[in-house]
Tab-separated table of C-alpha atoms in Angstrom:
chain	number	residue	atom	x	y	z
A	1	UNK	CA	-174.787	-90.303	123.585
A	2	UNK	CA	-173.055	-89.673	126.808
A	3	UNK	CA	-174.642	-87.692	129.558
A	4	UNK	CA	-173.452	-84.944	131.683
A	5	UNK	CA	-171.905	-87.287	134.183
A	6	UNK	CA	-169.782	-88.977	131.682
A	7	UNK	CA	-166.250	-88.602	131.597
A	8	UNK	CA	-163.530	-87.598	129.059
A	9	UNK	CA	-162.818	-90.841	127.379
A	10	UNK	CA	-166.490	-91.635	127.005
A	11	UNK	CA	-166.976	-88.366	124.984
A	12	UNK	CA	-164.065	-88.994	122.935
A	13	UNK	CA	-165.196	-92.213	122.136
A	14	UNK	CA	-168.435	-90.639	120.925
A	15	UNK	CA	-166.815	-88.213	118.906
A	16	UNK	CA	-164.599	-90.770	117.044
A	17	UNK	CA	-167.644	-92.991	116.440
A	18	UNK	CA	-170.043	-90.632	115.348
A	19	UNK	CA	-167.768	-87.647	113.892
A	20	UNK	CA	-164.818	-89.682	112.749
A	21	UNK	CA	-165.529	-89.973	108.992
A	22	UNK	CA	-166.449	-86.526	109.136
A	23	UNK	CA	-163.238	-85.463	110.859
A	24	UNK	CA	-161.115	-88.056	108.527
A	25	UNK	CA	-162.844	-86.058	105.420
A	26	UNK	CA	-161.790	-82.914	106.944
A	27	UNK	CA	-158.279	-84.051	107.244
A	28	UNK	CA	-158.313	-85.453	103.721
A	29	UNK	CA	-159.317	-81.820	102.452
A	30	UNK	CA	-156.288	-80.526	104.835
A	31	UNK	CA	-153.958	-82.693	102.967
A	32	UNK	CA	-155.380	-82.123	99.667
A	33	UNK	CA	-154.843	-78.184	100.108
A	34	UNK	CA	-151.747	-78.469	101.794
A	35	UNK	CA	-150.021	-80.645	98.963
A	36	UNK	CA	-151.946	-78.749	96.066
A	37	UNK	CA	-150.771	-75.471	97.580
A	38	UNK	CA	-147.153	-76.741	98.233
A	39	UNK	CA	-146.806	-78.273	94.586
A	40	UNK	CA	-148.212	-75.293	93.059
A	41	UNK	CA	-146.303	-73.091	95.418
A	42	UNK	CA	-143.159	-74.819	94.507
A	43	UNK	CA	-143.769	-74.139	90.962
A	44	UNK	CA	-144.453	-70.596	91.348
A	45	UNK	CA	-141.388	-70.476	93.555
A	46	UNK	CA	-139.274	-72.251	91.035
A	47	UNK	CA	-140.524	-69.874	88.105
A	48	UNK	CA	-140.243	-66.382	90.214
A	49	UNK	CA	-136.576	-67.973	91.937
A	50	UNK	CA	-135.411	-68.596	88.567
A	51	UNK	CA	-136.297	-64.990	87.265
A	52	UNK	CA	-134.717	-63.428	90.063
A	53	UNK	CA	-131.591	-65.348	89.931
A	54	UNK	CA	-131.229	-64.684	86.253
A	55	UNK	CA	-128.337	-62.336	85.601
A	56	UNK	CA	-129.328	-59.224	83.721
A	57	UNK	CA	-126.792	-56.914	81.900
A	58	UNK	CA	-127.560	-53.771	79.979
A	59	UNK	CA	-125.263	-54.945	77.555
A	60	UNK	CA	-127.839	-57.504	76.147
A	61	UNK	CA	-129.995	-55.073	75.032
A	62	UNK	CA	-131.891	-52.220	76.657
A	63	UNK	CA	-135.688	-53.497	76.217
A	64	UNK	CA	-134.731	-56.667	77.507
A	65	UNK	CA	-132.896	-55.295	80.641
A	66	UNK	CA	-135.930	-52.935	81.485
A	67	UNK	CA	-138.328	-55.566	80.964
A	68	UNK	CA	-136.596	-57.831	83.514
A	69	UNK	CA	-136.174	-55.023	85.975
A	70	UNK	CA	-139.757	-54.271	85.898
A	71	UNK	CA	-140.942	-58.126	86.003
A	72	UNK	CA	-138.323	-58.392	88.976
A	73	UNK	CA	-139.800	-55.350	90.743
A	74	UNK	CA	-143.199	-56.843	90.760
A	75	UNK	CA	-142.357	-60.008	91.830
A	76	UNK	CA	-140.129	-58.391	94.907
A	77	UNK	CA	-143.536	-56.637	95.509
A	78	UNK	CA	-145.362	-59.846	95.676
A	79	UNK	CA	-142.686	-61.760	97.797
A	80	UNK	CA	-142.829	-58.827	100.409
A	81	UNK	CA	-146.641	-58.297	100.325
A	82	UNK	CA	-147.432	-62.142	100.834
A	83	UNK	CA	-144.411	-62.613	103.626
A	84	UNK	CA	-145.376	-59.613	105.695
A	85	UNK	CA	-149.164	-60.248	106.014
A	86	UNK	CA	-150.706	-63.356	107.939
A	87	UNK	CA	-152.096	-66.263	105.570
A	88	UNK	CA	-155.777	-65.546	107.730
A	89	UNK	CA	-155.595	-62.077	106.611
A	90	UNK	CA	-154.752	-62.821	102.748
A	91	UNK	CA	-157.675	-65.580	103.104
A	92	UNK	CA	-160.186	-62.738	104.174
A	93	UNK	CA	-158.839	-60.095	101.629
A	94	UNK	CA	-158.830	-62.147	98.781
A	95	UNK	CA	-161.767	-64.344	99.095
A	96	UNK	CA	-164.303	-61.379	99.872
A	97	UNK	CA	-162.238	-58.712	97.626
A	98	UNK	CA	-162.978	-61.223	94.874
A	99	UNK	CA	-166.757	-61.111	95.793
A	100	UNK	CA	-167.013	-57.588	96.556
A	101	UNK	CA	-164.866	-56.134	93.949
A	102	UNK	CA	-164.835	-58.150	91.110
A	103	UNK	CA	-168.352	-59.994	91.926
A	104	UNK	CA	-166.361	-63.583	91.532
A	105	UNK	CA	-167.906	-66.000	94.306
A	106	UNK	CA	-165.097	-68.470	94.762
A	107	UNK	CA	-165.719	-71.845	95.628
A	108	UNK	CA	-164.444	-72.190	99.022
A	109	UNK	CA	-162.155	-75.031	98.222
A	110	UNK	CA	-160.705	-73.226	95.137
A	111	UNK	CA	-160.197	-70.197	97.245
A	112	UNK	CA	-158.341	-72.409	99.823
A	113	UNK	CA	-155.901	-73.800	97.025
A	114	UNK	CA	-155.212	-70.392	95.203
A	115	UNK	CA	-154.540	-68.390	98.753
A	116	UNK	CA	-152.109	-71.526	99.988
A	117	UNK	CA	-150.377	-71.790	96.421
A	118	UNK	CA	-149.776	-67.977	96.218
A	119	UNK	CA	-148.629	-67.861	99.994
A	120	UNK	CA	-146.337	-70.950	99.563
A	121	UNK	CA	-145.131	-69.394	96.216
A	122	UNK	CA	-143.785	-66.258	97.885
A	123	UNK	CA	-141.798	-68.015	100.307
A	124	UNK	CA	-140.558	-70.834	98.161
A	125	UNK	CA	-139.325	-68.204	95.538
A	126	UNK	CA	-136.634	-66.792	98.049
A	127	UNK	CA	-135.991	-70.469	99.028
A	128	UNK	CA	-135.400	-71.476	95.495
A	129	UNK	CA	-133.275	-68.171	94.711
A	130	UNK	CA	-131.441	-69.093	97.704
A	131	UNK	CA	-130.893	-72.757	96.376
A	132	UNK	CA	-129.678	-71.647	93.129
A	133	UNK	CA	-127.097	-69.131	94.543
A	134	UNK	CA	-125.937	-71.960	96.756
A	135	UNK	CA	-124.673	-74.084	93.861
A	136	UNK	CA	-121.218	-73.357	93.005
A	137	UNK	CA	-120.615	-70.824	90.248
A	138	UNK	CA	-118.424	-73.107	88.676
A	139	UNK	CA	-120.991	-75.496	87.400
A	140	UNK	CA	-122.860	-72.703	85.578
A	141	UNK	CA	-119.402	-71.668	83.880
A	142	UNK	CA	-118.572	-75.391	82.917
A	143	UNK	CA	-121.744	-75.821	81.283
A	144	UNK	CA	-121.500	-72.688	79.202
A	145	UNK	CA	-117.957	-73.748	78.232
A	146	UNK	CA	-119.088	-76.738	76.803
A	147	UNK	CA	-121.572	-74.619	74.685
A	148	UNK	CA	-124.832	-75.186	76.809
A	149	UNK	CA	-126.910	-71.992	77.140
A	150	UNK	CA	-127.882	-70.703	80.587
A	151	UNK	CA	-131.258	-72.129	80.518
A	152	UNK	CA	-129.885	-75.659	79.447
A	153	UNK	CA	-127.102	-75.533	82.075
A	154	UNK	CA	-129.535	-74.055	84.578
A	155	UNK	CA	-132.246	-76.859	83.832
A	156	UNK	CA	-129.982	-80.258	83.839
A	157	UNK	CA	-126.899	-78.809	86.043
A	158	UNK	CA	-127.913	-76.075	88.538
A	159	UNK	CA	-131.603	-76.460	89.547
A	160	UNK	CA	-131.322	-80.384	90.238
A	161	UNK	CA	-128.568	-79.436	92.643
A	162	UNK	CA	-130.605	-76.450	93.806
A	163	UNK	CA	-133.679	-78.498	94.378
A	164	UNK	CA	-131.789	-81.066	96.375
A	165	UNK	CA	-130.359	-78.476	98.550
A	166	UNK	CA	-133.820	-76.974	99.429
A	167	UNK	CA	-135.552	-80.176	99.887
A	168	UNK	CA	-135.634	-80.007	103.419
A	169	UNK	CA	-136.963	-76.383	103.452
A	170	UNK	CA	-139.618	-77.854	100.902
A	171	UNK	CA	-140.783	-80.424	103.079
A	172	UNK	CA	-140.669	-77.790	106.013
A	173	UNK	CA	-143.195	-75.827	103.892
A	174	UNK	CA	-145.293	-78.676	103.496
A	175	UNK	CA	-145.505	-79.703	107.104
A	176	UNK	CA	-146.386	-75.813	107.924
A	177	UNK	CA	-148.975	-75.979	105.225
A	178	UNK	CA	-150.949	-79.047	106.764
A	179	UNK	CA	-150.949	-77.170	109.924
A	180	UNK	CA	-151.804	-73.460	108.625
A	181	UNK	CA	-154.559	-74.762	106.326
A	182	UNK	CA	-156.495	-74.354	109.558
A	183	UNK	CA	-156.566	-70.694	109.248
A	184	UNK	CA	-159.024	-71.352	106.063
A	185	UNK	CA	-161.621	-72.062	108.325
A	186	UNK	CA	-162.427	-68.309	108.373
A	187	UNK	CA	-163.538	-68.660	104.625
A	188	UNK	CA	-165.268	-71.925	105.656
A	189	UNK	CA	-163.043	-74.227	103.670
A	190	UNK	CA	-164.361	-77.677	105.304
A	191	UNK	CA	-160.770	-78.804	106.432
A	192	UNK	CA	-160.012	-80.609	109.492
A	193	UNK	CA	-160.161	-77.421	111.667
A	194	UNK	CA	-163.668	-76.119	110.414
A	195	UNK	CA	-164.953	-80.037	110.746
A	196	UNK	CA	-163.874	-80.047	114.515
A	197	UNK	CA	-165.004	-76.686	115.338
A	198	UNK	CA	-168.874	-77.437	113.792
A	199	UNK	CA	-168.595	-81.022	115.766
A	200	UNK	CA	-167.393	-79.329	118.844
A	201	UNK	CA	-169.954	-76.771	119.037
A	202	UNK	CA	-172.977	-78.886	118.602
A	203	UNK	CA	-171.949	-80.430	122.065
A	204	UNK	CA	-170.088	-77.971	123.553
A	205	UNK	CA	-167.156	-80.113	124.017
A	206	UNK	CA	-164.027	-78.265	122.680
A	207	UNK	CA	-161.192	-80.161	124.648
A	208	UNK	CA	-162.468	-83.780	123.806
A	209	UNK	CA	-162.936	-82.886	120.019
A	210	UNK	CA	-159.870	-80.863	119.530
A	211	UNK	CA	-157.919	-83.547	121.461
A	212	UNK	CA	-158.760	-85.754	118.769
A	213	UNK	CA	-158.003	-83.307	116.151
A	214	UNK	CA	-154.434	-82.844	117.435
A	215	UNK	CA	-153.921	-86.438	117.242
A	216	UNK	CA	-154.794	-86.238	113.750
A	217	UNK	CA	-152.765	-83.471	112.982
A	218	UNK	CA	-149.841	-84.994	114.614
A	219	UNK	CA	-150.137	-88.247	112.467
A	220	UNK	CA	-150.338	-86.477	109.375
A	221	UNK	CA	-147.436	-84.050	109.723
A	222	UNK	CA	-145.301	-86.916	111.335
A	223	UNK	CA	-145.929	-89.376	108.461
A	224	UNK	CA	-145.350	-86.578	106.280
A	225	UNK	CA	-141.814	-85.581	107.756
A	226	UNK	CA	-140.773	-89.324	107.673
A	227	UNK	CA	-141.734	-90.072	103.975
A	228	UNK	CA	-139.750	-86.572	102.880
A	229	UNK	CA	-136.719	-87.678	104.963
A	230	UNK	CA	-136.846	-91.288	102.905
A	231	UNK	CA	-137.569	-89.269	99.876
A	232	UNK	CA	-134.442	-87.207	100.454
A	233	UNK	CA	-132.299	-90.160	101.218
A	234	UNK	CA	-133.400	-91.722	97.947
A	235	UNK	CA	-132.472	-88.662	96.002
A	236	UNK	CA	-128.785	-88.940	97.315
A	237	UNK	CA	-128.537	-92.171	95.442
A	238	UNK	CA	-126.215	-95.044	96.333
A	239	UNK	CA	-123.075	-94.465	98.566
A	240	UNK	CA	-121.340	-96.611	96.396
A	241	UNK	CA	-120.656	-97.176	92.629
A	242	UNK	CA	-119.996	-100.280	90.400
A	243	UNK	CA	-116.322	-100.392	89.136
A	244	UNK	CA	-116.095	-101.808	85.928
A	245	UNK	CA	-113.453	-104.454	85.557
A	246	UNK	CA	-113.035	-107.614	83.901
A	247	UNK	CA	-116.129	-109.427	85.471
A	248	UNK	CA	-118.823	-106.703	84.381
A	249	UNK	CA	-119.872	-104.961	81.504
A	250	UNK	CA	-121.575	-101.428	81.532
A	251	UNK	CA	-124.624	-100.732	79.954
A	252	UNK	CA	-122.803	-98.289	77.406
A	253	UNK	CA	-120.453	-101.052	76.130
A	254	UNK	CA	-123.631	-103.230	75.511
A	255	UNK	CA	-124.956	-100.667	73.387
A	256	UNK	CA	-121.941	-100.054	71.858
A	257	UNK	CA	-121.896	-103.742	70.819
A	258	UNK	CA	-125.229	-103.271	69.258
A	259	UNK	CA	-125.350	-100.084	67.960
A	260	UNK	CA	-121.745	-99.389	66.902
A	261	UNK	CA	-121.789	-95.648	66.144
A	262	UNK	CA	-118.676	-94.269	64.946
A	263	UNK	CA	-116.368	-91.918	66.978
A	264	UNK	CA	-117.188	-88.394	65.566
B	1	UNK	CA	-96.782	-70.209	59.149
B	2	UNK	CA	-99.755	-72.251	59.613
B	3	UNK	CA	-103.001	-70.796	59.529
B	4	UNK	CA	-104.267	-68.814	62.823
B	5	UNK	CA	-107.043	-70.786	64.687
B	6	UNK	CA	-107.319	-68.058	67.250
B	7	UNK	CA	-106.309	-64.675	67.565
B	8	UNK	CA	-106.294	-62.173	70.271
B	9	UNK	CA	-105.953	-58.219	69.339
B	10	UNK	CA	-105.473	-55.491	71.529
B	11	UNK	CA	-107.444	-57.369	74.210
B	12	UNK	CA	-107.985	-55.522	77.454
B	13	UNK	CA	-110.015	-56.452	80.612
B	14	UNK	CA	-110.673	-54.374	83.907
B	15	UNK	CA	-112.491	-55.225	86.752
B	16	UNK	CA	-113.327	-51.837	88.193
B	17	UNK	CA	-110.154	-49.692	88.387
B	18	UNK	CA	-108.128	-52.698	88.363
B	19	UNK	CA	-106.586	-53.354	84.826
B	20	UNK	CA	-105.901	-56.959	84.613
B	21	UNK	CA	-105.112	-57.322	80.940
B	22	UNK	CA	-103.591	-54.483	78.924
B	23	UNK	CA	-103.417	-54.541	74.766
B	24	UNK	CA	-102.758	-57.970	74.726
B	25	UNK	CA	-101.879	-59.410	71.193
B	26	UNK	CA	-101.092	-62.935	70.099
B	27	UNK	CA	-102.212	-65.798	67.833
B	28	UNK	CA	-102.635	-69.471	67.997
B	29	UNK	CA	-101.764	-71.725	65.054
B	30	UNK	CA	-103.210	-74.902	64.484
B	31	UNK	CA	-101.902	-77.969	66.246
B	32	UNK	CA	-99.808	-75.443	68.402
B	33	UNK	CA	-99.239	-76.125	72.210
B	34	UNK	CA	-98.825	-73.122	74.138
B	35	UNK	CA	-97.865	-72.825	77.852
B	36	UNK	CA	-98.781	-69.727	79.482
B	37	UNK	CA	-96.692	-68.819	82.702
B	38	UNK	CA	-96.369	-66.036	85.089
B	39	UNK	CA	-96.838	-65.400	88.841
B	40	UNK	CA	-100.399	-65.195	90.053
B	41	UNK	CA	-102.478	-62.086	89.130
B	42	UNK	CA	-100.405	-61.718	86.035
B	43	UNK	CA	-103.492	-62.011	84.016
B	44	UNK	CA	-102.895	-65.460	82.715
B	45	UNK	CA	-106.365	-67.158	83.569
B	46	UNK	CA	-108.400	-63.849	82.820
B	47	UNK	CA	-106.960	-64.234	79.244
B	48	UNK	CA	-108.198	-67.707	79.052
B	49	UNK	CA	-111.321	-66.951	80.362
B	50	UNK	CA	-111.817	-64.062	77.865
B	51	UNK	CA	-111.037	-66.061	74.888
B	52	UNK	CA	-114.130	-68.238	75.475
B	53	UNK	CA	-116.295	-65.144	76.895
B	54	UNK	CA	-116.661	-66.487	80.398
B	55	UNK	CA	-115.429	-63.132	80.794
B	56	UNK	CA	-116.440	-60.178	78.669
B	57	UNK	CA	-113.033	-58.084	77.551
B	58	UNK	CA	-113.187	-54.637	78.184
B	59	UNK	CA	-111.363	-53.988	74.773
B	60	UNK	CA	-109.911	-55.452	71.975
B	61	UNK	CA	-111.369	-58.717	70.034
B	62	UNK	CA	-110.916	-62.253	69.947
B	63	UNK	CA	-111.084	-63.958	66.348
B	64	UNK	CA	-111.645	-67.574	65.522
B	65	UNK	CA	-110.738	-68.357	62.086
B	66	UNK	CA	-110.830	-64.425	61.459
B	67	UNK	CA	-114.297	-64.382	62.887
B	68	UNK	CA	-114.689	-61.808	65.759
B	69	UNK	CA	-116.514	-63.800	68.613
B	70	UNK	CA	-118.234	-60.706	70.036
B	71	UNK	CA	-119.903	-59.896	67.053
B	72	UNK	CA	-123.698	-60.210	66.921
B	73	UNK	CA	-125.089	-63.315	65.633
B	74	UNK	CA	-122.008	-65.253	66.139
B	75	UNK	CA	-122.633	-68.669	67.165
B	76	UNK	CA	-121.150	-68.678	70.890
B	77	UNK	CA	-122.511	-72.186	71.573
B	78	UNK	CA	-121.147	-73.839	68.833
B	79	UNK	CA	-117.761	-71.766	69.298
B	80	UNK	CA	-117.509	-73.199	72.849
B	81	UNK	CA	-117.928	-76.661	71.893
B	82	UNK	CA	-115.151	-76.112	69.421
B	83	UNK	CA	-112.739	-74.032	72.016
B	84	UNK	CA	-113.278	-76.686	75.058
B	85	UNK	CA	-112.011	-75.304	78.553
B	86	UNK	CA	-110.398	-77.389	81.602
B	87	UNK	CA	-110.958	-75.921	84.953
B	88	UNK	CA	-108.597	-75.524	87.990
B	89	UNK	CA	-111.200	-76.984	89.887
B	90	UNK	CA	-112.595	-79.599	87.545
B	91	UNK	CA	-116.180	-78.049	87.868
B	92	UNK	CA	-117.790	-81.478	87.187
B	93	UNK	CA	-121.586	-81.732	87.194
B	94	UNK	CA	-121.941	-82.697	90.729
B	95	UNK	CA	-125.346	-84.313	90.030
B	96	UNK	CA	-124.211	-86.399	87.230
B	97	UNK	CA	-122.385	-89.633	86.948
B	98	UNK	CA	-118.810	-89.500	85.270
B	99	UNK	CA	-120.410	-90.746	81.970
B	100	UNK	CA	-123.467	-88.308	82.004
B	101	UNK	CA	-120.853	-85.479	82.677
B	102	UNK	CA	-119.609	-86.244	79.283
B	103	UNK	CA	-122.882	-86.962	77.498
B	104	UNK	CA	-124.994	-84.118	78.304
B	105	UNK	CA	-123.191	-81.615	76.501
B	106	UNK	CA	-122.874	-83.608	73.335
B	107	UNK	CA	-126.770	-84.103	73.254
B	108	UNK	CA	-127.756	-80.347	74.075
B	109	UNK	CA	-125.319	-78.438	71.999
B	110	UNK	CA	-124.165	-81.121	69.529
B	111	UNK	CA	-127.728	-82.732	69.126
B	112	UNK	CA	-126.169	-86.051	69.122
B	113	UNK	CA	-128.264	-89.261	70.180
B	114	UNK	CA	-127.986	-90.447	73.618
B	115	UNK	CA	-126.492	-93.929	71.986
B	116	UNK	CA	-123.823	-92.035	70.208
B	117	UNK	CA	-123.203	-89.513	72.874
B	118	UNK	CA	-122.626	-92.344	75.243
B	119	UNK	CA	-120.378	-94.446	72.720
B	120	UNK	CA	-118.397	-91.176	72.141
B	121	UNK	CA	-118.113	-90.298	75.870
B	122	UNK	CA	-116.905	-94.114	76.471
B	123	UNK	CA	-114.142	-93.610	74.059
B	124	UNK	CA	-112.845	-90.611	75.498
B	125	UNK	CA	-113.387	-91.832	79.062
B	126	UNK	CA	-111.102	-95.035	77.883
B	127	UNK	CA	-108.596	-92.708	76.788
B	128	UNK	CA	-108.064	-90.811	79.747
B	129	UNK	CA	-108.074	-93.908	81.871
B	130	UNK	CA	-111.668	-93.617	83.519
B	131	UNK	CA	-113.692	-96.212	81.749
B	132	UNK	CA	-114.022	-98.086	84.957
B	133	UNK	CA	-115.707	-95.115	86.789
B	134	UNK	CA	-118.456	-94.177	84.367
B	135	UNK	CA	-121.034	-94.735	87.171
B	136	UNK	CA	-119.343	-92.820	89.847
B	137	UNK	CA	-120.405	-89.443	90.955
B	138	UNK	CA	-117.896	-86.431	91.097
B	139	UNK	CA	-117.838	-86.752	94.995
B	140	UNK	CA	-116.897	-90.341	94.840
B	141	UNK	CA	-113.616	-89.425	92.596
B	142	UNK	CA	-110.289	-88.247	93.563
B	143	UNK	CA	-108.963	-84.754	92.313
B	144	UNK	CA	-107.119	-86.217	89.438
B	145	UNK	CA	-109.803	-88.482	88.557
B	146	UNK	CA	-111.856	-85.716	88.487
B	147	UNK	CA	-109.786	-83.817	86.066
B	148	UNK	CA	-109.352	-86.624	83.895
B	149	UNK	CA	-113.105	-86.933	83.371
B	150	UNK	CA	-113.267	-83.127	82.861
B	151	UNK	CA	-110.714	-83.378	80.040
B	152	UNK	CA	-112.892	-86.171	78.659
B	153	UNK	CA	-116.006	-83.868	78.976
B	154	UNK	CA	-114.220	-81.074	76.918
B	155	UNK	CA	-112.745	-83.757	74.211
B	156	UNK	CA	-116.316	-85.287	73.803
B	157	UNK	CA	-117.219	-81.910	72.246
B	158	UNK	CA	-114.800	-82.941	69.555
B	159	UNK	CA	-112.989	-79.610	70.179
B	160	UNK	CA	-110.472	-77.895	67.981
B	161	UNK	CA	-108.888	-76.037	70.875
B	162	UNK	CA	-108.739	-76.766	74.425
B	163	UNK	CA	-108.092	-74.433	77.035
B	164	UNK	CA	-106.437	-75.434	80.380
B	165	UNK	CA	-106.841	-73.008	83.272
B	166	UNK	CA	-104.290	-74.078	85.958
B	167	UNK	CA	-105.417	-77.817	85.468
B	168	UNK	CA	-103.012	-79.160	87.883
B	169	UNK	CA	-102.733	-76.498	90.547
B	170	UNK	CA	-105.822	-77.832	92.787
B	171	UNK	CA	-104.347	-81.475	92.841
B	172	UNK	CA	-102.148	-83.382	95.316
B	173	UNK	CA	-98.853	-83.432	94.354
B	174	UNK	CA	-99.048	-87.416	93.259
B	175	UNK	CA	-101.962	-86.696	91.528
B	176	UNK	CA	-100.316	-84.061	89.262
B	177	UNK	CA	-98.406	-86.808	87.209
B	178	UNK	CA	-101.750	-88.568	85.837
B	179	UNK	CA	-103.325	-85.358	84.480
B	180	UNK	CA	-99.973	-84.241	82.937
B	181	UNK	CA	-99.404	-87.664	81.424
B	182	UNK	CA	-103.223	-87.357	79.726
B	183	UNK	CA	-102.140	-83.837	78.656
B	184	UNK	CA	-99.017	-85.178	77.107
B	185	UNK	CA	-100.805	-87.495	75.395
B	186	UNK	CA	-103.222	-85.072	73.867
B	187	UNK	CA	-100.396	-82.940	72.766
B	188	UNK	CA	-99.000	-85.451	70.583
B	189	UNK	CA	-102.345	-86.036	68.905
B	190	UNK	CA	-101.959	-82.652	67.383
B	191	UNK	CA	-104.849	-80.802	69.327
B	192	UNK	CA	-104.233	-77.324	69.646
B	193	UNK	CA	-103.434	-76.338	73.121
B	194	UNK	CA	-103.678	-73.305	75.477
B	195	UNK	CA	-102.095	-74.166	78.986
B	196	UNK	CA	-102.005	-71.754	81.778
B	197	UNK	CA	-99.654	-73.817	84.318
B	198	UNK	CA	-97.113	-73.406	86.963
B	199	UNK	CA	-95.594	-76.742	85.721
B	200	UNK	CA	-92.331	-75.547	84.227
B	201	UNK	CA	-91.544	-79.351	83.297
B	202	UNK	CA	-94.702	-79.684	81.029
B	203	UNK	CA	-94.280	-76.028	79.644
B	204	UNK	CA	-90.412	-77.015	78.934
B	205	UNK	CA	-90.600	-80.337	77.506
B	206	UNK	CA	-94.114	-80.406	75.818
B	207	UNK	CA	-95.241	-77.163	74.661
B	208	UNK	CA	-93.984	-75.569	71.247
B	209	UNK	CA	-94.173	-72.099	72.787
B	210	UNK	CA	-93.953	-70.518	75.871
B	211	UNK	CA	-95.691	-67.156	76.815
B	212	UNK	CA	-94.289	-65.447	79.819
B	213	UNK	CA	-96.885	-62.869	81.136
B	214	UNK	CA	-96.785	-60.163	83.906
B	215	UNK	CA	-98.539	-57.283	85.084
B	216	UNK	CA	-101.480	-57.905	82.330
B	217	UNK	CA	-99.068	-58.081	79.301
B	218	UNK	CA	-97.317	-60.579	77.721
B	219	UNK	CA	-93.728	-59.949	78.404
B	220	UNK	CA	-92.065	-62.796	76.339
B	221	UNK	CA	-93.307	-65.467	73.884
B	222	UNK	CA	-90.792	-67.880	72.309
B	223	UNK	CA	-89.849	-71.539	72.018
B	224	UNK	CA	-89.313	-73.154	75.504
B	225	UNK	CA	-85.590	-73.533	74.632
B	226	UNK	CA	-84.933	-69.947	74.574
B	227	UNK	CA	-87.505	-68.818	77.264
B	228	UNK	CA	-85.974	-71.233	79.833
B	229	UNK	CA	-82.278	-70.910	78.696
B	230	UNK	CA	-81.668	-67.505	77.452
B	231	UNK	CA	-84.987	-65.549	78.331
B	232	UNK	CA	-84.445	-61.561	76.908
B	233	UNK	CA	-86.503	-59.824	79.613
B	234	UNK	CA	-85.065	-59.253	83.244
B	235	UNK	CA	-88.815	-60.019	84.170
B	236	UNK	CA	-88.771	-63.564	82.784
B	237	UNK	CA	-85.288	-64.552	84.403
B	238	UNK	CA	-86.339	-63.158	87.626
B	239	UNK	CA	-89.665	-65.236	87.576
B	240	UNK	CA	-87.860	-68.435	86.144
B	241	UNK	CA	-85.258	-68.056	88.835
B	242	UNK	CA	-87.715	-67.744	91.772
B	243	UNK	CA	-89.983	-70.631	90.614
B	244	UNK	CA	-87.087	-73.053	89.508
B	245	UNK	CA	-85.474	-72.552	92.475
B	246	UNK	CA	-88.473	-73.641	94.799
């Protein structure tokens, strides 16, 4: 262990050596919560955004209309509440609220998953709704015009385009989540910030430890940003397409040769 | 007179206070090719869109083989597959290749297998001269090519009637020809077609009947020879004089 006269780098080296595995484990927890929270939040966002973008007309039945109205009102309340309060406060209210009102002691990690998921869900539902509305209405009309239902056209035509459009925002949300899981230290989730705080507190060396912590956060977010950029490119597909001339035979023609189904 | 495939009775449509269609009556018999002409805002497109319920009529009814398409329990999905639509702005599914554009509806609506749907799609893409581009995404195609794929997509559903909503209005002049050629070819196969168009050449040479609309009503409806050479109504004369002198 370095002594009082030791310099900055000696302390950093010491912490890396002795607390390295613990910090990395904390970083793992951070990534796990951020990833789970973003994925579950995205699923919530898709469901809520889909419901909120759905046209609802009185002519299709009064019961259905009012049910939709009520569901939408509730979802609106959910979005507003979670977007208008800090996640650190939501963490306190949910974790301690569950304990004192319902006498449920949530495991810390599970509480972390739940809080990040529903918080992310609130943000992403608005982003999904915007994404759906950004797709040309002609796409929905074309789907309906060949007999597909609203749901079928949504799933195979509109949502894929909407998701492609919101992918940058989704990646952004993931990166924000990696950083914002640090607030979960208030409910003792042993993520990177919580572990760092304990390590630093033991030796009262906050700068040295949090220097290492910031490097870990940076590496995580930077790597994730690059990966997401790559995924976006992949999703756009190749810029070129093959023209089928005399030299090439498309797959379908091969199937045709084999299957020989008649033209119906 | 052949059997009426589609019949429109007292059809009305208002957007708020604006009355776009007023008491429109007309019938389409099997195999007929009808061109609907008129200046913009005359209600032509709205009429077409009411016929497959992309727009809900405010009054009147649309009958398909004598059956009201708005009655409860009417199978709208199957009806829309039987009465296809080609849009002015193509509206090809942007996330799919040309081939998948023609396949997805067949699989979802007609429950055909992928192989069967692909074979049928290929046959129609061939017919419109687009079989070389099956793997292209819509954004990689020219307007004329997109519209030909859109026609193949509608045809793949095995329709009885095709509605064309100004299919060449969004095209560069040099691409209008390739789309019209495909449509002419279709007309000769006996497909029932309703074409909202500004292409007077097509209306005159290809259609069996020309319907002139103005101010939300059908002003005149007759064989092309009569409408183009001796229109009865002054408004038809006025419109034709204006558009043919351009």
